Amino acid sequence: MIDTKKEQERDELHRAIWAIADELRGAVDGWDFKNYVLGTMFYRYISENLVNYVNEGEIEAGNTEFDYAAMADEDAEEAREGLVEEKGFFILPSELFQNVLKAAPNDENLNVTLETVFRHIEESAKGSDSESSFAGLFDDFDVNSNKLGSTVAKRNDKLVKLLNGVNSMNLGDVKHRDIDAFGDAYEYLMTMYASNAGKSDGEFFTPADVSELLTRLGTVGKTEINKVYDPACGSGSLLLKAEKVLGKDAVRTGFYGQEINITTYNLCRINMFLHDVGFDKFSIACEDTLTAPQHWDDEPFELIVSNPPYSIKWKGDDDPILINDPRFSPAGVLAPKSKADLAFIMHSLSWLASNGTAAIVCFPGIMYRGGKEQKIRKYLIDNNFIDCIIQLPSNLFFGTSIANCIMVLKKGKTDNNVLFIDASNECVKVTNNNKLTADNIDHIVEAFVKRSDVEHFTHLASYDEVSKNNYNLSVSTYVEAEDTREKIDIVKLNAEIEEIVAREQVLRDEIAKIIAEIEV
């Protein structure tokens, strides 16, 4: 049951956070400035997280007045090794967010101070198990960028406002919050930045409602999973949704993802920390998934959720090695060089566990186009890997009005059929976009579980039916859309027309009489 008061407080917090973020950016483009706001939130979070961790340990030991933030740096150094081992990083008391914040208004070298602090945080993890989680994490937080101001003084003034703005975000105490305030604020800001960014930057950010649907589809009948993976993980919102749907600690081994864009890759790692995922429980890599996959030693995965980029170019058969790659070779053909969509599908299928499910957002063209794509669809159907195809409404995603689909893959199917769901009307309009409500998601998932025919909504197609349709997987081929046009009673309409004609004749006769009288 929804707690209305809590939801109202959450909405108020969101409005306040966006107002702060919007005011801070000034002349800086929102999509660019998100790195500063989210990076500062991360700096605040790990500072508070470390202080709370150390203080709790001391208080439990009987030192009730202890405060790590008030310690001298040289005394704190003694705890460095142990904290890096336990938390994955170390911050000197003088370099904590709250202490840098206090000194910021009078620090003429604030840009240098922050640059040094960020370097020290990253360096603290070097040589430890957490090194890959922290390396280059602040690379996109450029304190000397002209985007912040044309002079050092102007840039520092903006940095002071940034620190104060993030500090004023009412995110609660790390140890007492009953909602994942930092993580929730991060997701909200990413959503707002994406919706305001336009096609160039917001297009591949997966909205929370779609993330929820993908994860629900992938975890039907499960209360926990071993590992979750996203081959095009973006800022990580899809990966983290698994824990939100199933519950804290329901992802036993961890979160795995790969992202080609280095800025988004850094945001993804920040997102993991802000959602309280330990450095030893996630592995995010920055490389091209299709040509340089980084998680060979971690596959297979029980849950794969993804919204890969639509119809991007890739090497394809220009690289003679790829046709022998165990991920792609079973189909006997590679996805076209101009459309990598089905390469992502084949990659995900290859790394899917035998008891697992993959739920992937797809560009609709891959469902019906011929040539190599048809051959790959034939392989998928002939080997009984496709469980369900769902047609989504249009305007669900930022920066594109395309009505995308979801393909659900399984290796351990219990039947040889494919379920088709027409969910194109399962939405409500919110400003310029459509949105899946909780009821919409429930309705789709319920249909996915039942696997039965419902007129104008679902159809369970046999293997023979799909093969006879030349392996066309468009939902409209199998589910007839409801004719919502108004039905017209021809007999009644003709009677009404006759009546109108008769009335017109009466009026004409009366007008003729009037004219005749005037002429006389």
Coordinates of C-alpha atoms in Angstrom, one line a residue:
M1 CA 0.0 0.0 0.0
I2 CA 1.3 3.5 -1.0
D3 CA 2.1 5.8 1.9
T4 CA 0.6 9.0 0.6
K5 CA 2.4 11.3 3.2
K6 CA 5.7 9.7 2.3
E7 CA 5.1 10.0 -1.4
Q8 CA 4.1 13.7 -0.9
E9 CA 7.4 14.3 1.0
R10 CA 9.3 12.6 -1.7
D11 CA 7.7 14.7 -4.4
E12 CA 8.5 17.9 -2.4
L13 CA 12.1 16.7 -2.0
H14 CA 12.3 16.1 -5.8
R15 CA 11.0 19.5 -6.6
A16 CA 13.5 21.1 -4.2
I17 CA 16.4 19.1 -5.6
W18 CA 15.5 20.0 -9.2
A19 CA 15.2 23.7 -8.2
I20 CA 18.6 23.6 -6.7
A21 CA 20.2 21.8 -9.7
D22 CA 18.4 24.1 -12.1
E23 CA 19.5 27.2 -10.3
L24 CA 23.1 26.0 -10.0
R25 CA 23.7 25.2 -13.7
G26 CA 23.1 28.8 -14.9
A27 CA 24.7 29.1 -18.4
V28 CA 25.9 25.5 -18.3
D29 CA 23.9 23.0 -20.3
G30 CA 21.9 20.7 -18.0
W31 CA 23.2 17.5 -19.5
D32 CA 26.8 18.6 -19.0
F33 CA 26.2 20.1 -15.6
K34 CA 24.7 16.8 -14.3
N35 CA 28.3 15.5 -13.8
Y36 CA 29.0 18.3 -11.3
V37 CA 25.8 17.9 -9.3
L38 CA 25.9 14.1 -9.2
G39 CA 29.6 14.1 -8.6
T40 CA 29.2 16.5 -5.6
M41 CA 26.3 14.3 -4.3
F42 CA 28.7 11.3 -4.5
Y43 CA 31.4 13.2 -2.6
R44 CA 28.9 14.2 0.1
Y45 CA 27.6 10.6 0.3
I46 CA 31.0 8.8 0.7
S47 CA 32.1 11.5 3.2
E48 CA 29.0 10.9 5.4
N49 CA 29.1 7.2 4.8
L50 CA 32.8 7.0 6.0
V51 CA 32.2 9.3 9.1
N52 CA 29.1 7.3 10.1
Y53 CA 31.0 4.0 9.7
V54 CA 34.0 5.1 11.8
N55 CA 31.9 6.8 14.4
E56 CA 29.6 3.8 14.9
G57 CA 32.6 1.6 15.5
E58 CA 34.0 4.0 18.1
I59 CA 30.7 4.5 19.9
E60 CA 30.2 0.7 20.1
A61 CA 33.6 0.5 21.7
G62 CA 32.5 3.0 24.4
N63 CA 33.9 6.2 22.9
T64 CA 30.6 8.0 22.8
E65 CA 32.0 11.5 22.1
F66 CA 34.1 10.5 19.1
D67 CA 33.8 12.3 15.8
Y68 CA 36.0 11.3 12.9
A69 CA 35.3 14.7 11.1
A70 CA 37.0 16.5 14.1
M71 CA 40.2 14.3 14.1
A72 CA 43.6 15.5 13.1
D73 CA 44.7 14.1 9.7
E74 CA 47.9 12.6 11.2
D75 CA 45.8 10.6 13.8
A76 CA 43.4 9.4 11.1
E77 CA 46.2 8.1 8.9
E78 CA 46.6 5.2 11.3
A79 CA 43.2 3.9 10.2
R80 CA 43.9 4.3 6.4
E81 CA 44.8 0.7 5.7
G82 CA 41.9 -0.9 7.6
L83 CA 39.3 1.5 6.1
V84 CA 40.5 0.9 2.6
E85 CA 40.2 -2.9 3.1
E86 CA 36.7 -2.5 4.6
K87 CA 35.2 0.4 2.7
G88 CA 37.3 0.4 -0.4
F89 CA 38.5 4.1 0.0
F90 CA 39.9 6.6 2.6
I91 CA 39.3 10.3 3.1
L92 CA 41.3 12.4 5.5
P93 CA 39.1 14.4 8.0
S94 CA 40.2 17.7 6.5
E95 CA 39.2 16.5 3.0
L96 CA 35.7 15.4 4.0
F97 CA 32.8 17.1 2.3
Q98 CA 31.5 18.8 5.4
N99 CA 35.0 20.3 6.3
V100 CA 35.7 21.4 2.7
L101 CA 32.2 23.0 2.6
K102 CA 32.9 25.0 5.8
A103 CA 36.2 26.5 4.4
A104 CA 34.9 26.9 0.8
P105 CA 33.7 30.6 1.0
N106 CA 37.2 31.7 2.1
D107 CA 39.2 29.3 0.0
E108 CA 40.7 31.3 -2.9
N109 CA 42.1 28.0 -4.2
L110 CA 38.9 25.9 -3.9
N111 CA 39.3 24.5 -7.4
V112 CA 42.8 23.2 -6.4
T113 CA 41.5 21.9 -3.1
L114 CA 38.7 19.9 -4.7
E115 CA 41.0 18.6 -7.5
T116 CA 43.4 17.4 -4.8
V117 CA 40.7 15.8 -2.6
F118 CA 39.3 13.9 -5.6
R119 CA 42.8 12.7 -6.6
H120 CA 43.4 11.6 -3.0
I121 CA 40.2 9.6 -2.9
E122 CA 41.0 7.8 -6.1
E123 CA 44.6 7.2 -5.1
S124 CA 43.5 5.7 -1.7
A125 CA 42.0 2.7 -3.6
K126 CA 45.1 2.1 -5.7
G127 CA 46.6 -1.4 -5.2
S128 CA 43.5 -2.6 -3.4
D129 CA 40.6 -4.8 -4.4
S130 CA 38.5 -1.6 -5.0
E131 CA 40.9 0.1 -7.4
S132 CA 38.8 -0.6 -10.5
S133 CA 35.7 0.8 -8.7
F134 CA 37.4 4.2 -8.0
A135 CA 39.9 4.7 -10.8
G136 CA 39.0 7.8 -12.9
L137 CA 35.7 8.3 -11.0
F138 CA 36.0 12.1 -10.9
D139 CA 37.4 12.5 -14.4
D140 CA 34.3 14.3 -15.6
F141 CA 34.3 16.7 -12.6
D142 CA 36.6 19.4 -14.2
V143 CA 37.0 22.1 -11.7
N144 CA 38.9 24.2 -14.2
S145 CA 36.4 24.1 -17.0
N146 CA 35.3 27.3 -18.6
K147 CA 31.8 26.0 -18.4
L148 CA 31.9 26.9 -14.7
G149 CA 33.2 30.4 -15.4
S150 CA 35.7 32.4 -17.4
T151 CA 38.0 33.1 -14.5
V152 CA 39.2 31.2 -11.4
A153 CA 37.3 33.5 -9.1
K154 CA 34.0 32.9 -11.1
R155 CA 34.6 29.2 -11.2
N156 CA 35.2 29.0 -7.5
D157 CA 32.1 31.1 -6.9
K158 CA 30.1 28.5 -8.8
L159 CA 31.9 25.6 -6.9
V160 CA 30.9 27.2 -3.6
K161 CA 27.2 27.4 -4.8
L162 CA 27.5 23.8 -5.9
L163 CA 28.7 22.6 -2.5
N164 CA 26.1 24.6 -0.7
G165 CA 23.3 23.5 -3.0
V166 CA 24.1 19.8 -2.6
N167 CA 24.5 20.3 1.1
S168 CA 21.1 21.9 1.3
M169 CA 19.5 18.9 -0.3
N170 CA 17.5 17.3 2.5
L171 CA 18.7 13.7 2.0
G172 CA 18.7 12.8 5.6
D173 CA 21.2 11.1 7.8
V174 CA 23.0 8.2 6.1
K175 CA 22.2 5.8 9.0
H176 CA 18.6 6.9 9.7
R177 CA 16.9 7.3 6.3
D178 CA 14.0 5.0 5.6
I179 CA 14.2 5.5 1.9
D180 CA 17.3 5.2 -0.3
A181 CA 17.5 9.0 -0.4
F182 CA 20.8 9.5 -2.2
G183 CA 20.1 6.8 -4.7
D184 CA 16.5 8.0 -5.2
A185 CA 17.7 11.6 -5.7
Y186 CA 20.3 10.4 -8.2
E187 CA 17.6 8.6 -10.3
Y188 CA 15.3 11.6 -10.1
L189 CA 18.0 14.0 -11.3
M190 CA 19.1 11.7 -14.1
T191 CA 15.4 11.4 -15.2
M192 CA 15.0 15.2 -15.2
Y193 CA 18.3 15.8 -17.0
A194 CA 17.4 13.2 -19.6
S195 CA 13.9 14.6 -20.2
N196 CA 15.3 18.1 -20.7
A197 CA 18.4 17.0 -22.7
G198 CA 16.7 16.2 -26.0
K199 CA 17.5 13.4 -28.4
S200 CA 21.3 13.7 -28.4
D201 CA 21.8 12.8 -24.7
G202 CA 18.6 11.6 -23.2
E203 CA 17.6 9.0 -25.8
F204 CA 19.3 6.0 -24.2
F205 CA 18.3 6.6 -20.6
T206 CA 15.8 4.0 -19.6
P207 CA 12.8 5.5 -17.8
A208 CA 12.0 4.0 -14.4
D209 CA 8.6 2.5 -15.5
V210 CA 10.2 0.6 -18.4
S211 CA 13.1 -0.5 -16.1
E212 CA 10.5 -1.8 -13.6
L213 CA 8.6 -3.7 -16.4
L214 CA 11.8 -5.3 -17.7
T215 CA 12.9 -6.4 -14.2
R216 CA 9.5 -7.8 -13.3
L217 CA 9.4 -9.8 -16.5
G218 CA 12.9 -11.2 -15.8
T219 CA 12.2 -12.2 -12.2
V220 CA 8.8 -13.8 -12.4
G221 CA 8.5 -16.5 -9.7
K222 CA 11.8 -15.5 -8.1
T223 CA 12.5 -14.0 -4.7
E224 CA 16.3 -13.7 -5.3
I225 CA 18.8 -14.1 -8.1
N226 CA 22.5 -14.8 -8.3
K227 CA 23.7 -12.1 -10.8
V228 CA 22.3 -9.4 -12.9
Y229 CA 23.9 -8.1 -16.1
D230 CA 23.4 -5.3 -18.6
P231 CA 25.6 -5.3 -21.7
A232 CA 24.9 -1.6 -22.4
C233 CA 24.3 -0.4 -18.8
G234 CA 24.4 3.4 -19.2
S235 CA 24.1 4.9 -15.8
G236 CA 23.1 1.6 -14.2
S237 CA 19.5 2.3 -13.4
L238 CA 18.3 -1.0 -15.0
L239 CA 20.9 -3.0 -13.1
L240 CA 19.8 -1.5 -9.7
K241 CA 16.1 -2.0 -10.4
A242 CA 16.6 -5.8 -9.6
E243 CA 17.3 -5.0 -6.0
K244 CA 14.4 -2.5 -5.8
V245 CA 11.9 -5.1 -7.2
L246 CA 13.2 -8.1 -5.3
G247 CA 14.4 -6.4 -2.1
K248 CA 17.7 -5.5 -0.4
D249 CA 20.4 -8.2 -0.7
A250 CA 18.2 -10.3 -3.1
V251 CA 21.0 -10.0 -5.7
R252 CA 23.4 -12.5 -4.1
T253 CA 26.6 -12.2 -6.0
G254 CA 26.3 -8.8 -7.6
F255 CA 25.8 -6.3 -10.5
Y256 CA 27.7 -6.6 -13.8
G257 CA 27.6 -4.2 -16.7
Q258 CA 29.5 -2.7 -19.6
E259 CA 29.3 0.8 -21.1
I260 CA 31.2 2.3 -24.0
N261 CA 30.8 6.0 -23.0
I262 CA 33.3 6.9 -20.4
T263 CA 31.2 9.7 -18.8
T264 CA 28.2 7.5 -18.5
Y265 CA 30.5 4.7 -17.2
N266 CA 31.7 7.0 -14.4
L267 CA 28.1 7.9 -13.6
C268 CA 27.2 4.2 -13.4
R269 CA 29.8 3.5 -10.8
I270 CA 28.7 6.6 -8.8
N271 CA 25.2 5.3 -9.0
M272 CA 26.2 2.0 -7.5
F273 CA 27.8 3.7 -4.5
L274 CA 24.9 6.0 -4.0
H275 CA 22.6 3.0 -3.9
D276 CA 24.8 1.5 -1.1
V277 CA 26.2 -1.3 -3.3
G278 CA 29.7 -2.2 -1.9
F279 CA 32.7 -2.0 -4.2
D280 CA 33.1 -5.8 -4.0
K281 CA 29.5 -6.4 -5.2
F282 CA 29.6 -4.7 -8.6
S283 CA 31.8 -4.9 -11.7
I284 CA 31.3 -2.2 -14.3
A285 CA 33.6 -2.1 -17.4
C286 CA 34.2 0.6 -20.0
E287 CA 34.7 -1.0 -23.5
D288 CA 32.7 -2.0 -26.6
T289 CA 30.6 -4.9 -25.5
L290 CA 30.3 -6.4 -29.0
T291 CA 34.0 -6.5 -29.9
A292 CA 35.7 -6.4 -26.5
P293 CA 33.4 -8.0 -23.8
Q294 CA 34.8 -7.7 -20.4
H295 CA 32.9 -10.3 -18.3
W296 CA 33.9 -13.7 -19.8
D297 CA 34.9 -14.9 -16.3
D298 CA 31.6 -13.8 -14.8
E299 CA 29.0 -15.3 -17.2
P300 CA 26.5 -16.9 -17.2
F301 CA 23.9 -14.5 -15.7
E302 CA 20.5 -15.4 -14.2
L303 CA 19.0 -12.0 -15.1
I304 CA 19.9 -9.9 -18.1
V305 CA 18.1 -6.6 -18.6
S306 CA 19.0 -4.1 -21.3
N307 CA 18.1 -1.2 -23.4
P308 CA 20.9 -1.2 -26.0
P309 CA 21.4 1.6 -28.5
Y310 CA 19.2 1.3 -31.5
S311 CA 20.5 0.4 -34.9
I312 CA 24.1 1.5 -34.4
K313 CA 27.0 0.6 -36.7
W314 CA 29.5 -2.1 -35.7
K315 CA 32.3 -4.1 -37.3
G316 CA 30.1 -7.1 -38.3
D317 CA 31.6 -9.2 -41.1
D318 CA 34.4 -6.6 -41.7
D319 CA 36.1 -8.4 -38.8
P320 CA 36.6 -12.1 -39.9
I321 CA 37.2 -13.1 -36.3
L322 CA 33.6 -12.3 -35.2
I323 CA 31.9 -15.0 -37.1
N324 CA 33.9 -17.5 -35.1
D325 CA 33.0 -15.8 -31.8
P326 CA 31.0 -18.3 -29.7
R327 CA 28.5 -15.5 -29.0
F328 CA 27.6 -15.0 -32.6
S329 CA 28.7 -18.2 -34.5
P330 CA 25.6 -20.4 -33.6
A331 CA 23.4 -18.3 -35.9
G332 CA 25.8 -18.8 -38.8
V333 CA 25.5 -15.1 -39.7
L334 CA 26.4 -11.8 -38.1
A335 CA 24.0 -8.8 -37.6
P336 CA 24.3 -6.2 -40.5
K337 CA 27.1 -3.7 -40.1
S338 CA 24.7 -0.8 -40.1
K339 CA 22.4 -2.4 -37.5
A340 CA 23.9 -4.0 -34.4
D341 CA 20.6 -4.7 -32.6
L342 CA 20.6 -8.5 -33.0
A343 CA 24.3 -8.7 -32.2
F344 CA 23.3 -7.4 -28.7
I345 CA 20.5 -10.0 -28.6
M346 CA 23.0 -12.9 -29.5
H347 CA 25.5 -11.6 -27.0
S348 CA 22.9 -11.6 -24.2
L349 CA 21.6 -15.0 -25.2
S350 CA 25.1 -16.5 -25.1
W351 CA 25.7 -15.2 -21.6
L352 CA 22.3 -16.1 -20.2
A353 CA 22.2 -18.9 -17.6
S354 CA 20.1 -22.0 -18.3
N355 CA 17.6 -21.0 -15.5
G356 CA 17.7 -17.3 -16.5
T357 CA 15.7 -14.7 -18.3
A358 CA 16.8 -11.8 -20.5
A359 CA 14.4 -8.9 -21.1
I360 CA 15.7 -6.5 -23.8
V361 CA 14.2 -3.4 -25.3
C362 CA 14.3 -3.7 -29.1
F363 CA 14.0 -1.4 -32.1
P364 CA 10.8 -2.6 -33.9
G365 CA 12.6 -3.0 -37.3
I366 CA 14.5 -6.1 -36.1
M367 CA 11.2 -8.0 -35.8
Y368 CA 10.3 -8.0 -39.5
R369 CA 13.3 -7.0 -41.6
G370 CA 14.7 -9.6 -44.0
G371 CA 18.2 -10.7 -44.9
K372 CA 20.7 -11.4 -42.1
E373 CA 18.2 -10.3 -39.4
Q374 CA 15.6 -12.8 -40.6
K375 CA 18.2 -15.6 -40.5
I376 CA 19.1 -14.7 -36.9
R377 CA 15.4 -14.6 -36.0
K378 CA 15.0 -18.1 -37.6
Y379 CA 17.9 -19.4 -35.4
L380 CA 16.3 -17.9 -32.3
I381 CA 12.9 -19.4 -33.1
D382 CA 14.1 -22.8 -34.4
N383 CA 16.1 -23.3 -31.1
N384 CA 13.1 -22.1 -29.0
F385 CA 14.9 -19.2 -27.2
I386 CA 12.2 -16.6 -27.7
D387 CA 9.6 -16.6 -24.9
C388 CA 7.7 -13.4 -25.5
I389 CA 7.5 -10.3 -27.7
I390 CA 5.8 -7.2 -26.2
Q391 CA 4.7 -4.2 -28.3
L392 CA 5.2 -1.0 -26.1
P393 CA 3.3 2.3 -26.5
S394 CA 5.0 5.2 -28.4
N395 CA 6.6 8.1 -26.6
L396 CA 7.8 6.1 -23.6
F397 CA 11.5 7.0 -24.0
F398 CA 13.2 10.4 -23.8
G399 CA 14.2 11.9 -27.1
T400 CA 12.4 9.5 -29.3
S401 CA 8.7 8.8 -30.1
I402 CA 9.4 5.3 -31.5
A403 CA 7.1 2.6 -30.2
N404 CA 9.7 0.0 -29.2
C405 CA 9.3 -3.6 -28.3
I406 CA 10.6 -6.0 -25.6
M407 CA 12.0 -9.4 -26.4
V408 CA 12.1 -11.9 -23.6
L409 CA 14.6 -14.7 -24.0
K410 CA 14.9 -18.0 -22.1
K411 CA 17.0 -21.1 -22.5
G412 CA 14.8 -23.4 -20.4
K413 CA 11.4 -23.0 -21.9
T414 CA 8.6 -25.5 -21.1
D415 CA 6.7 -25.1 -24.3
N416 CA 7.6 -24.4 -28.0
N417 CA 5.3 -21.3 -28.3
V418 CA 5.9 -17.6 -28.5
L419 CA 3.6 -15.2 -26.6
F420 CA 2.8 -11.9 -28.3
I421 CA 1.4 -9.0 -26.2
D422 CA 0.1 -5.8 -27.7
A423 CA 0.6 -3.3 -24.9
S424 CA 0.5 -0.3 -27.2
N425 CA -2.4 1.2 -25.2
E426 CA -1.1 0.3 -21.7
C427 CA -0.1 3.9 -20.7
V428 CA -1.2 7.3 -19.5
K429 CA -0.1 10.6 -21.0
V430 CA 2.2 12.7 -18.8
T431 CA 3.1 16.1 -20.4
N432 CA 4.8 15.2 -23.8
N433 CA 5.5 11.6 -22.9
N434 CA 3.6 8.5 -22.2
K435 CA 4.1 6.5 -19.0
L436 CA 3.4 3.0 -17.8
T437 CA 1.4 3.1 -14.5
A438 CA 1.7 0.4 -11.8
D439 CA -1.6 -1.0 -13.2
N440 CA -0.3 -1.1 -16.7
I441 CA 2.8 -3.0 -15.6
D442 CA 0.8 -5.4 -13.5
H443 CA -1.5 -6.1 -16.5
I444 CA 1.4 -6.8 -18.8
V445 CA 3.2 -9.1 -16.3
E446 CA -0.1 -10.9 -15.5
A447 CA -0.6 -11.6 -19.2
F448 CA 3.1 -12.7 -19.5
V449 CA 2.5 -15.3 -16.7
K450 CA -0.8 -16.6 -17.9
R451 CA 0.3 -17.2 -21.6
S452 CA -3.2 -17.4 -22.9
D453 CA -5.1 -15.7 -25.8
V454 CA -7.0 -12.5 -25.1
E455 CA -8.7 -10.8 -28.0
H456 CA -6.9 -7.7 -29.2
F457 CA -4.3 -8.1 -26.4
T458 CA -2.4 -11.4 -26.4
H459 CA -1.8 -14.4 -28.6
L460 CA 0.2 -17.6 -27.9
A461 CA 1.6 -18.6 -31.3
S462 CA 2.9 -22.1 -32.1
Y463 CA 6.3 -22.7 -33.7
D464 CA 4.5 -23.6 -37.0
E465 CA 2.5 -20.4 -37.0
V466 CA 5.7 -18.3 -36.6
S467 CA 7.6 -20.2 -39.2
K468 CA 4.8 -20.0 -41.7
N469 CA 4.9 -16.2 -41.2
N470 CA 8.6 -16.3 -42.4
Y471 CA 9.8 -15.7 -38.8
N472 CA 8.1 -12.3 -38.6
L473 CA 7.9 -11.4 -34.9
S474 CA 5.9 -8.2 -35.2
V475 CA 3.1 -8.3 -32.6
S476 CA 0.6 -6.8 -35.2
T477 CA 1.1 -10.0 -37.3
Y478 CA -0.4 -12.1 -34.5
V479 CA -2.6 -9.8 -32.4
E480 CA -5.4 -8.0 -34.3
A481 CA -5.8 -4.4 -33.1
E482 CA -9.2 -3.5 -31.9
D483 CA -11.2 -1.3 -34.3
T484 CA -12.1 1.7 -32.1
R485 CA -13.9 3.5 -34.9
E486 CA -17.5 4.4 -34.1
K487 CA -20.0 1.8 -35.5
I488 CA -22.6 3.4 -37.8
D489 CA -26.2 2.1 -38.1
I490 CA -26.8 2.6 -41.9
V491 CA -30.6 2.2 -41.6
K492 CA -30.9 4.7 -38.9
L493 CA -28.5 7.1 -40.7
N494 CA -30.6 6.8 -43.9
A495 CA -33.8 7.6 -42.0
E496 CA -32.2 10.7 -40.5
I497 CA -31.0 11.8 -43.9
E498 CA -34.5 11.4 -45.3
E499 CA -35.9 13.4 -42.4
I500 CA -33.4 16.2 -43.0
V501 CA -34.2 16.3 -46.8
A502 CA -37.9 16.5 -46.0
R503 CA -37.4 19.4 -43.6
E504 CA -35.2 21.1 -46.1
Q505 CA -38.0 20.8 -48.7
V506 CA -40.5 22.4 -46.3
L507 CA -38.1 25.3 -45.6
R508 CA -37.6 25.8 -49.4
D509 CA -41.4 25.9 -50.0
E510 CA -41.8 28.4 -47.2
I511 CA -39.0 30.6 -48.6
A512 CA -40.6 30.4 -52.0
K513 CA -43.9 31.6 -50.6
I514 CA -42.2 34.6 -48.9
I515 CA -40.4 35.6 -52.1
A516 CA -43.6 35.3 -54.1
E517 CA -45.4 37.6 -51.7
I518 CA -42.6 40.2 -51.8
E519 CA -42.7 40.1 -55.7
V520 CA -46.5 40.8 -55.7

